[in-house]
Amino acid sequence: MQLTILIDSGSSETLQNQIIRQMQALIRDGQLRPGTPVPSSRELSKQLQVSRNTVAEAYGHLLEEGYLCTRRAIGTFISDTLPEDAIATRTNPMLSRSPSHRRAVNLPLPYTGRGLPGLHRPIDRALSHDFSLGKIDPKSFPDKTWRRLTLECLGGAAERMSEYNDPAGLPQLRQLIANYLGPARGMVVSPEQIIVVGGCQQGMNLAAHLLVGSNTPVVMEAPCYRGAAFLFESYGAKIIPVPVDDHGLRVSALPAQGAKLACITPSHQFPTGVTLSMDRRLALLDWVCRQNAYLLEVDYDADFRYEDSPLPSLYALDRSGCTLYMSSFSHSIGPGLRLGYLVVPRSLIRAATTIKALIDNGQPWLEQAVLTQFIREGSLLHHLKRIRHTYRSRRDALIAALQRCFPGSRVTGAESGSHVVWRLPPDLPPADELKAIAHASGVGVYPLGDSPSWFHEDYPECERILLLGYTLLGEDQINDAVERLHAALAKGDPSGPASLEP
Amino acid sequence: MQLTILIDSGSSETLQNQIIRQMQALIRDGQLRPGTPVPSSRELSKQLQVSRNTVAEAYGHLLEEGYLCTRRAIGTFISDTLPEDAIATRTNPMLSRSPSHRRAVNLPLPYTGRGLPGLHRPIDRALSHDFSLGKIDPKSFPDKTWRRLTLECLGGAAERMSEYNDPAGLPQLRQLIANYLGPARGMVVSPEQIIVVGGCQQGMNLAAHLLVGSNTPVVMEAPCYRGAAFLFESYGAKIIPVPVDDHGLRVSALPAQGAKLACITPSHQFPTGVTLSMDRRLALLDWVCRQNAYLLEVDYDADFRYEDSPLPSLYALDRSGCTLYMSSFSHSIGPGLRLGYLVVPRSLIRAATTIKALIDNGQPWLEQAVLTQFIREGSLLHHLKRIRHTYRSRRDALIAALQRCFPGSRVTGAESGSHVVWRLPPDLPPADELKAIAHASGVGVYPLGDSPSWFHEDYPECERILLLGYTLLGEDQINDAVERLHAALAKGDPSGPASLEP
């Protein structure tokens, strides 16, 4: 610890006094907080290039005054109870030379984006049964394998932590992702096209930095993910909302001209859960091509497809080189990993790599190294198969329980992903009321309006839609939760079918 | 592995043929590459919801044609040698429906920033003695401690990897950084003001996203770090270069009005290594305040101060709340960690936290968790003390060797940091020539013009300046390197003082 004490050897003040006065100021101003250890007199004398005696005497004085205290065999610390005058005056004499005493109250703030209190809620521990969105089950995390691979990788830590790695990502990881995308998503890509990023949000940011400027018209699905819309707005985008129906984005409602970018979630639309149909995929690509625009495909939840085969990605269908493809490992391994990848068309490789270097110069080495081994040894495919199976059973249990307890429920968006859209039957109260009743009995359910979505006000019957994530709960818990909800509703509403009140 | 095969049960084509045709297409198009394993017939039949026999027969057909091969007891794979017709026609029948066959050649690219081939050169293994900049000695990495702490932290991995953490950083880490900044840099800050970022580059990006828009005038030191200047340009900034002399930024040369942001490296100016004097610090703050502008203080190399005490940071001296302070652990622990922190004034807490959530939603959990423990148990202070000692000895050895072998050398920027500026004595050739001679004998030295700096053309005698990083070499190696260089110069230039040629 080096202290910000300045010795002026030309001053008429003794060296000892200079140290005392400045230490007092540091303590008074809170820069040295109670309980903080101070350097040994030997250390400080070396730093200040004064004799050890001078420092020892200054320390002695401060000890006497009560600014410092010693703990035997440990060292010297700032006192927990300071002399009263220290608390009385909180001005730093070192700073008195500063001419800038005015407080600049009208500083310009060019960024005027929307505030958002956090895109992802923390887990609500008060709920015994939580159908929260975008979480993954800690029990599904491949704990043992991850630990083993981390230990293996740490063997090379000294070398690899000590240098800057390729800002676009570890070459082997990019190669393995390219290999994966062929069979899994129908995409023929070379490793150079892959930029390793810190999750979907950062991939979208990279695309935005590249393609969106002040007043750039950007097409978004309505409803869409709020984190994407606000991000584009923070670059000055003009958002053009285009409605989503049961087949995904209504391509016929796209603007005839002017759009420069469209951001789409085709595999499992957020938040409605619908899959963009093949006809619409082709029509969308045709539109993008005619516009001379770019398409940003956010392949949200694509790893979890439960019925038939995944459709080829828009990237795979695109013949015009206008699609950027984004995916992440947040839903398959965990959001704490902060790893994903953006695939860019060949024409954008140089620009995207430059931007990645400029905005953060690459992801941390260790996570990338561990993920590389995880994919290489086949553990990722194995893990995906295992959790796909788990999530499918949970989804089935949820749908069955809803149909059993609440006949007439319409559940959509269940073909893939990690949440379903529950359209409430007419005899149930609106989503907001139902949420309050459910939360009171420890069951977390989430109205569309509460989710991190945007432009949902015009979505048909939006106030009668709940989003239920089914990744956190086992099948028995899911049954329990739906039955609890049913009981709570019956209790609250005497006309309910299974009312306990006579 | 789920394949992108679509079964049309209403088609007149048999199910088996549909599978064969689409598998052939995936192989022809390169989506399934030679050597890739295919799903078992059981797995694929489940995915496609067709009988296992149908898949087995389709596989049998593809095996016969040579598209697939089996390896006993392992599984079925794409053949390494494909039937000739597969290589002949590379068109995917699945894609033939796409109307977008045109290639969009004139796609707009709003981003027109400068390309840069990588901000940091990889270590040149051909050099036996490398005075490269911005590297850290792998031997100085706290290997054992880091391994122990990583293992400890991994105990909580399943929980913490499965959720989104606070985008601004782990609360404990932010608290510990706030505690550190008091005594070390004279700064009184609360944890809310600290945003954990992925290194200096990302911290500057966060500040830029917040404060820089199209045509925003930004003051930069001349010369300065190229990665900073190009980053601001990528947001549309108008860069105003202000020259640096032996006392740092020439504050008297600052523009009288118009600037909205000034980006400064006061502790150890990059690349000149000078420390901004106290008078200039106060004058700069006064100027910023009068401009109603912001100051971004990049506290490059502040952890390594070898003579007397570190000066208080600009943030500590600022009374007007206009300073953002950036520091990172890249030089103290390692750049592969990708961790640093941006301290924002109270008025920017909300905006900065929002931007961090929007641009990448936070740093990975594990690195933050390990660093938290590393600081908490006192290992960071211990580590800093140790490498400060090591680097000081290396610096001393370098200066002594230069003075001994090349009398008349002026070495500046040595009070702190991890590199010195060597101003060549008149009897030596210009920096570029000297570099070539040195590299030929395995010694890496770097002319100012080769460093990742900008606006250095007008710096006095810029063609006679070499930057020497002294972190990678031990004291003996440093002596060796300087002597080698001396010998090489003497050999190349018969008039040299220690010429070996008569």
PDB file of N, CA and C in Angstrom, chain A residues 172-236:
ATOM      1  N   GLN A 172      -9.301 -21.917 -31.408  1.00  0.00           N
ATOM      2  CA  GLN A 172      -9.869 -23.271 -31.343  1.00  0.00           C
ATOM      3  C   GLN A 172     -11.362 -23.237 -31.016  1.00  0.00           C
ATOM      4  N   LEU A 173     -11.741 -22.319 -30.162  1.00  0.00           N
ATOM      5  CA  LEU A 173     -13.159 -22.206 -29.803  1.00  0.00           C
ATOM      6  C   LEU A 173     -13.970 -21.800 -31.028  1.00  0.00           C
ATOM      7  N   ARG A 174     -13.432 -20.861 -31.806  1.00  0.00           N
ATOM      8  CA  ARG A 174     -14.154 -20.403 -32.993  1.00  0.00           C
ATOM      9  C   ARG A 174     -14.282 -21.535 -34.010  1.00  0.00           C
ATOM     10  N   GLN A 175     -13.245 -22.357 -34.118  1.00  0.00           N
ATOM     11  CA  GLN A 175     -13.309 -23.497 -35.029  1.00  0.00           C
ATOM     12  C   GLN A 175     -14.395 -24.485 -34.583  1.00  0.00           C
ATOM     13  N   LEU A 176     -14.425 -24.782 -33.289  1.00  0.00           N
ATOM     14  CA  LEU A 176     -15.400 -25.758 -32.784  1.00  0.00           C
ATOM     15  C   LEU A 176     -16.828 -25.245 -32.946  1.00  0.00           C
ATOM     16  N   ILE A 177     -17.024 -23.936 -32.756  1.00  0.00           N
ATOM     17  CA  ILE A 177     -18.368 -23.375 -32.934  1.00  0.00           C
ATOM     18  C   ILE A 177     -18.773 -23.476 -34.405  1.00  0.00           C
ATOM     19  N   ALA A 178     -17.826 -23.190 -35.307  1.00  0.00           N
ATOM     20  CA  ALA A 178     -18.116 -23.315 -36.741  1.00  0.00           C
ATOM     21  C   ALA A 178     -18.522 -24.751 -37.069  1.00  0.00           C
ATOM     22  N   ASN A 179     -17.804 -25.709 -36.510  1.00  0.00           N
ATOM     23  CA  ASN A 179     -18.137 -27.120 -36.756  1.00  0.00           C
ATOM     24  C   ASN A 179     -19.525 -27.472 -36.238  1.00  0.00           C
ATOM     25  N   TYR A 180     -19.868 -26.917 -35.097  1.00  0.00           N
ATOM     26  CA  TYR A 180     -21.166 -27.200 -34.475  1.00  0.00           C
ATOM     27  C   TYR A 180     -22.312 -26.642 -35.309  1.00  0.00           C
ATOM     28  N   LEU A 181     -22.114 -25.443 -35.866  1.00  0.00           N
ATOM     29  CA  LEU A 181     -23.210 -24.755 -36.546  1.00  0.00           C
ATOM     30  C   LEU A 181     -23.637 -25.440 -37.839  1.00  0.00           C
ATOM     31  N   GLY A 182     -22.751 -26.235 -38.447  1.00  0.00           N
ATOM     32  CA  GLY A 182     -23.119 -26.933 -39.677  1.00  0.00           C
ATOM     33  C   GLY A 182     -24.278 -27.875 -39.444  1.00  0.00           C
ATOM     34  N   PRO A 183     -24.043 -28.968 -38.722  1.00  0.00           N
ATOM     35  CA  PRO A 183     -25.142 -29.907 -38.508  1.00  0.00           C
ATOM     36  C   PRO A 183     -26.267 -29.341 -37.660  1.00  0.00           C
ATOM     37  N   ALA A 184     -25.966 -28.514 -36.659  1.00  0.00           N
ATOM     38  CA  ALA A 184     -27.014 -28.094 -35.717  1.00  0.00           C
ATOM     39  C   ALA A 184     -27.926 -27.032 -36.311  1.00  0.00           C
ATOM     40  N   ARG A 185     -27.385 -26.099 -37.082  1.00  0.00           N
ATOM     41  CA  ARG A 185     -28.201 -24.984 -37.566  1.00  0.00           C
ATOM     42  C   ARG A 185     -28.138 -24.815 -39.069  1.00  0.00           C
ATOM     43  N   GLY A 186     -27.551 -25.800 -39.775  1.00  0.00           N
ATOM     44  CA  GLY A 186     -27.523 -25.728 -41.230  1.00  0.00           C
ATOM     45  C   GLY A 186     -26.651 -24.623 -41.782  1.00  0.00           C
ATOM     46  N   MET A 187     -25.645 -24.187 -41.007  1.00  0.00           N
ATOM     47  CA  MET A 187     -24.856 -23.019 -41.413  1.00  0.00           C
ATOM     48  C   MET A 187     -23.452 -23.417 -41.835  1.00  0.00           C
ATOM     49  N   VAL A 188     -23.026 -22.960 -43.016  1.00  0.00           N
ATOM     50  CA  VAL A 188     -21.655 -23.195 -43.462  1.00  0.00           C
ATOM     51  C   VAL A 188     -20.861 -21.924 -43.183  1.00  0.00           C
ATOM     52  N   VAL A 189     -20.058 -21.929 -42.121  1.00  0.00           N
ATOM     53  CA  VAL A 189     -19.305 -20.732 -41.771  1.00  0.00           C
ATOM     54  C   VAL A 189     -17.861 -21.090 -41.488  1.00  0.00           C
ATOM     55  N   SER A 190     -16.961 -20.145 -41.692  1.00  0.00           N
ATOM     56  CA  SER A 190     -15.547 -20.356 -41.360  1.00  0.00           C
ATOM     57  C   SER A 190     -15.277 -19.684 -40.014  1.00  0.00           C
ATOM     58  N   PRO A 191     -14.248 -20.165 -39.296  1.00  0.00           N
ATOM     59  CA  PRO A 191     -13.968 -19.625 -37.956  1.00  0.00           C
ATOM     60  C   PRO A 191     -13.760 -18.112 -37.954  1.00  0.00           C
ATOM     61  N   GLU A 192     -13.243 -17.551 -39.054  1.00  0.00           N
ATOM     62  CA  GLU A 192     -12.989 -16.103 -39.101  1.00  0.00           C
ATOM     63  C   GLU A 192     -14.274 -15.302 -38.968  1.00  0.00           C
ATOM     64  N   GLN A 193     -15.402 -15.918 -39.332  1.00  0.00           N
ATOM     65  CA  GLN A 193     -16.677 -15.204 -39.270  1.00  0.00           C
ATOM     66  C   GLN A 193     -17.252 -15.166 -37.859  1.00  0.00           C
ATOM     67  N   ILE A 194     -16.632 -15.896 -36.951  1.00  0.00           N
ATOM     68  CA  ILE A 194     -17.182 -16.022 -35.596  1.00  0.00           C
ATOM     69  C   ILE A 194     -16.445 -15.100 -34.622  1.00  0.00           C
ATOM     70  N   ILE A 195     -17.197 -14.251 -33.936  1.00  0.00           N
ATOM     71  CA  ILE A 195     -16.621 -13.380 -32.913  1.00  0.00           C
ATOM     72  C   ILE A 195     -17.176 -13.847 -31.567  1.00  0.00           C
ATOM     73  N   VAL A 196     -16.288 -14.257 -30.686  1.00  0.00           N
ATOM     74  CA  VAL A 196     -16.721 -14.679 -29.355  1.00  0.00           C
ATOM     75  C   VAL A 196     -17.061 -13.426 -28.544  1.00  0.00           C
ATOM     76  N   VAL A 197     -18.264 -13.394 -27.974  1.00  0.00           N
ATOM     77  CA  VAL A 197     -18.722 -12.212 -27.228  1.00  0.00           C
ATOM     78  C   VAL A 197     -19.235 -12.626 -25.853  1.00  0.00           C
ATOM     79  N   GLY A 198     -19.542 -11.634 -25.034  1.00  0.00           N
ATOM     80  CA  GLY A 198     -19.998 -11.896 -23.671  1.00  0.00           C
ATOM     81  C   GLY A 198     -21.517 -12.060 -23.567  1.00  0.00           C
ATOM     82  N   GLY A 199     -22.099 -12.929 -24.372  1.00  0.00           N
ATOM     83  CA  GLY A 199     -23.545 -13.157 -24.325  1.00  0.00           C
ATOM     84  C   GLY A 199     -24.279 -12.389 -25.411  1.00  0.00           C
ATOM     85  N   CYS A 200     -25.594 -12.681 -25.520  1.00  0.00           N
ATOM     86  CA  CYS A 200     -26.423 -12.075 -26.574  1.00  0.00           C
ATOM     87  C   CYS A 200     -26.392 -10.557 -26.524  1.00  0.00           C
ATOM     88  N   GLN A 201     -26.470 -10.015 -25.300  1.00  0.00           N
ATOM     89  CA  GLN A 201     -26.546  -8.570 -25.181  1.00  0.00           C
ATOM     90  C   GLN A 201     -25.315  -7.927 -25.822  1.00  0.00           C
ATOM     91  N   GLN A 202     -24.146  -8.502 -25.582  1.00  0.00           N
ATOM     92  CA  GLN A 202     -22.955  -7.920 -26.176  1.00  0.00           C
ATOM     93  C   GLN A 202     -22.878  -8.154 -27.671  1.00  0.00           C
ATOM     94  N   GLY A 203     -23.372  -9.309 -28.124  1.00  0.00           N
ATOM     95  CA  GLY A 203     -23.383  -9.559 -29.565  1.00  0.00           C
ATOM     96  C   GLY A 203     -24.260  -8.535 -30.276  1.00  0.00           C
ATOM     97  N   MET A 204     -25.413  -8.251 -29.682  1.00  0.00           N
ATOM     98  CA  MET A 204     -26.298  -7.247 -30.270  1.00  0.00           C
ATOM     99  C   MET A 204     -25.622  -5.881 -30.235  1.00  0.00           C
ATOM    100  N   ASN A 205     -24.884  -5.613 -29.149  1.00  0.00           N
ATOM    101  CA  ASN A 205     -24.177  -4.331 -29.045  1.00  0.00           C
ATOM    102  C   ASN A 205     -23.120  -4.203 -30.140  1.00  0.00           C
ATOM    103  N   LEU A 206     -22.421  -5.288 -30.402  1.00  0.00           N
ATOM    104  CA  LEU A 206     -21.407  -5.247 -31.451  1.00  0.00           C
ATOM    105  C   LEU A 206     -22.070  -4.942 -32.802  1.00  0.00           C
ATOM    106  N   ALA A 207     -23.170  -5.628 -33.076  1.00  0.00           N
ATOM    107  CA  ALA A 207     -23.896  -5.387 -34.326  1.00  0.00           C
ATOM    108  C   ALA A 207     -24.390  -3.943 -34.381  1.00  0.00           C
ATOM    109  N   ALA A 208     -24.880  -3.441 -33.248  1.00  0.00           N
ATOM    110  CA  ALA A 208     -25.404  -2.078 -33.208  1.00  0.00           C
ATOM    111  C   ALA A 208     -24.291  -1.067 -33.449  1.00  0.00           C
ATOM    112  N   HIS A 209     -23.140  -1.283 -32.819  1.00  0.00           N
ATOM    113  CA  HIS A 209     -22.022  -0.359 -32.988  1.00  0.00           C
ATOM    114  C   HIS A 209     -21.603  -0.294 -34.465  1.00  0.00           C
ATOM    115  N   LEU A 210     -21.749  -1.403 -35.128  1.00  0.00           N
ATOM    116  CA  LEU A 210     -21.364  -1.540 -36.529  1.00  0.00           C
ATOM    117  C   LEU A 210     -22.395  -0.910 -37.459  1.00  0.00           C
ATOM    118  N   LEU A 211     -23.671  -1.074 -37.129  1.00  0.00           N
ATOM    119  CA  LEU A 211     -24.723  -0.809 -38.121  1.00  0.00           C
ATOM    120  C   LEU A 211     -25.689   0.303 -37.758  1.00  0.00           C
ATOM    121  N   VAL A 212     -25.727   0.718 -36.488  1.00  0.00           N
ATOM    122  CA  VAL A 212     -26.761   1.658 -36.071  1.00  0.00           C
ATOM    123  C   VAL A 212     -26.139   2.984 -35.662  1.00  0.00           C
ATOM    124  N   GLY A 213     -26.644   4.046 -36.243  1.00  0.00           N
ATOM    125  CA  GLY A 213     -26.189   5.380 -35.858  1.00  0.00           C
ATOM    126  C   GLY A 213     -27.402   6.226 -35.521  1.00  0.00           C
ATOM    127  N   SER A 214     -27.181   7.523 -35.469  1.00  0.00           N
ATOM    128  CA  SER A 214     -28.255   8.434 -35.140  1.00  0.00           C
ATOM    129  C   SER A 214     -29.356   8.358 -36.211  1.00  0.00           C
ATOM    130  N   ASN A 215     -30.594   8.088 -35.771  1.00  0.00           N
ATOM    131  CA  ASN A 215     -31.775   8.009 -36.651  1.00  0.00           C
ATOM    132  C   ASN A 215     -31.809   6.826 -37.605  1.00  0.00           C
ATOM    133  N   THR A 216     -30.958   5.818 -37.400  1.00  0.00           N
ATOM    134  CA  THR A 216     -31.052   4.622 -38.240  1.00  0.00           C
ATOM    135  C   THR A 216     -32.385   3.914 -37.972  1.00  0.00           C
ATOM    136  N   PRO A 217     -33.202   3.656 -39.013  1.00  0.00           N
ATOM    137  CA  PRO A 217     -34.466   2.944 -38.793  1.00  0.00           C
ATOM    138  C   PRO A 217     -34.197   1.453 -38.574  1.00  0.00           C
ATOM    139  N   VAL A 218     -34.658   0.929 -37.440  1.00  0.00           N
ATOM    140  CA  VAL A 218     -34.436  -0.477 -37.089  1.00  0.00           C
ATOM    141  C   VAL A 218     -35.784  -1.159 -36.843  1.00  0.00           C
ATOM    142  N   VAL A 219     -36.048  -2.248 -37.583  1.00  0.00           N
ATOM    143  CA  VAL A 219     -37.285  -3.010 -37.386  1.00  0.00           C
ATOM    144  C   VAL A 219     -37.125  -3.934 -36.189  1.00  0.00           C
ATOM    145  N   MET A 220     -38.106  -3.880 -35.271  1.00  0.00           N
ATOM    146  CA  MET A 220     -38.141  -4.803 -34.137  1.00  0.00           C
ATOM    147  C   MET A 220     -39.483  -5.519 -34.152  1.00  0.00           C
ATOM    148  N   GLU A 221     -39.484  -6.752 -33.635  1.00  0.00           N
ATOM    149  CA  GLU A 221     -40.741  -7.463 -33.454  1.00  0.00           C
ATOM    150  C   GLU A 221     -41.558  -6.757 -32.364  1.00  0.00           C
ATOM    151  N   ALA A 222     -42.892  -6.779 -32.505  1.00  0.00           N
ATOM    152  CA  ALA A 222     -43.754  -6.217 -31.467  1.00  0.00           C
ATOM    153  C   ALA A 222     -44.724  -7.302 -31.014  1.00  0.00           C
ATOM    154  N   PRO A 223     -44.588  -7.800 -29.782  1.00  0.00           N
ATOM    155  CA  PRO A 223     -43.634  -7.404 -28.740  1.00  0.00           C
ATOM    156  C   PRO A 223     -42.229  -7.953 -28.999  1.00  0.00           C
ATOM    157  N   CYS A 224     -41.259  -7.367 -28.298  1.00  0.00           N
ATOM    158  CA  CYS A 224     -39.876  -7.814 -28.433  1.00  0.00           C
ATOM    159  C   CYS A 224     -39.174  -7.707 -27.077  1.00  0.00           C
ATOM    160  N   TYR A 225     -37.916  -8.096 -27.059  1.00  0.00           N
ATOM    161  CA  TYR A 225     -37.112  -8.033 -25.845  1.00  0.00           C
ATOM    162  C   TYR A 225     -36.664  -6.590 -25.624  1.00  0.00           C
ATOM    163  N   ARG A 226     -36.959  -6.095 -24.440  1.00  0.00           N
ATOM    164  CA  ARG A 226     -36.696  -4.702 -24.106  1.00  0.00           C
ATOM    165  C   ARG A 226     -35.193  -4.355 -24.182  1.00  0.00           C
ATOM    166  N   GLY A 227     -34.376  -5.309 -23.739  1.00  0.00           N
ATOM    167  CA  GLY A 227     -32.925  -5.086 -23.732  1.00  0.00           C
ATOM    168  C   GLY A 227     -32.367  -4.821 -25.117  1.00  0.00           C
ATOM    169  N   ALA A 228     -33.009  -5.383 -26.147  1.00  0.00           N
ATOM    170  CA  ALA A 228     -32.560  -5.140 -27.523  1.00  0.00           C
ATOM    171  C   ALA A 228     -33.023  -3.760 -27.986  1.00  0.00           C
ATOM    172  N   ALA A 229     -34.298  -3.460 -27.761  1.00  0.00           N
ATOM    173  CA  ALA A 229     -34.849  -2.183 -28.248  1.00  0.00           C
ATOM    174  C   ALA A 229     -34.135  -1.000 -27.600  1.00  0.00           C
ATOM    175  N   PHE A 230     -33.932  -1.076 -26.275  1.00  0.00           N
ATOM    176  CA  PHE A 230     -33.292   0.045 -25.577  1.00  0.00           C
ATOM    177  C   PHE A 230     -31.831   0.193 -26.005  1.00  0.00           C
ATOM    178  N   LEU A 231     -31.183  -0.937 -26.274  1.00  0.00           N
ATOM    179  CA  LEU A 231     -29.801  -0.881 -26.754  1.00  0.00           C
ATOM    180  C   LEU A 231     -29.718  -0.118 -28.072  1.00  0.00           C
ATOM    181  N   PHE A 232     -30.577  -0.460 -29.019  1.00  0.00           N
ATOM    182  CA  PHE A 232     -30.545   0.233 -30.312  1.00  0.00           C
ATOM    183  C   PHE A 232     -30.867   1.708 -30.133  1.00  0.00           C
ATOM    184  N   GLU A 233     -31.823   1.980 -29.258  1.00  0.00           N
ATOM    185  CA  GLU A 233     -32.152   3.381 -28.979  1.00  0.00           C
ATOM    186  C   GLU A 233     -30.944   4.135 -28.424  1.00  0.00           C
ATOM    187  N   SER A 234     -30.121   3.443 -27.643  1.00  0.00           N
ATOM    188  CA  SER A 234     -28.969   4.130 -27.039  1.00  0.00           C
ATOM    189  C   SER A 234     -27.964   4.559 -28.111  1.00  0.00           C
ATOM    190  N   TYR A 235     -28.063   3.969 -29.321  1.00  0.00           N
ATOM    191  CA  TYR A 235     -27.234   4.420 -30.447  1.00  0.00           C
ATOM    192  C   TYR A 235     -27.979   5.443 -31.310  1.00  0.00           C
ATOM    193  N   GLY A 236     -29.188   5.786 -30.893  1.00  0.00           N
ATOM    194  CA  GLY A 236     -29.951   6.776 -31.650  1.00  0.00           C
ATOM    195  C   GLY A 236     -30.907   6.194 -32.674  1.00  0.00           C
TER     196      GLY A 236
END
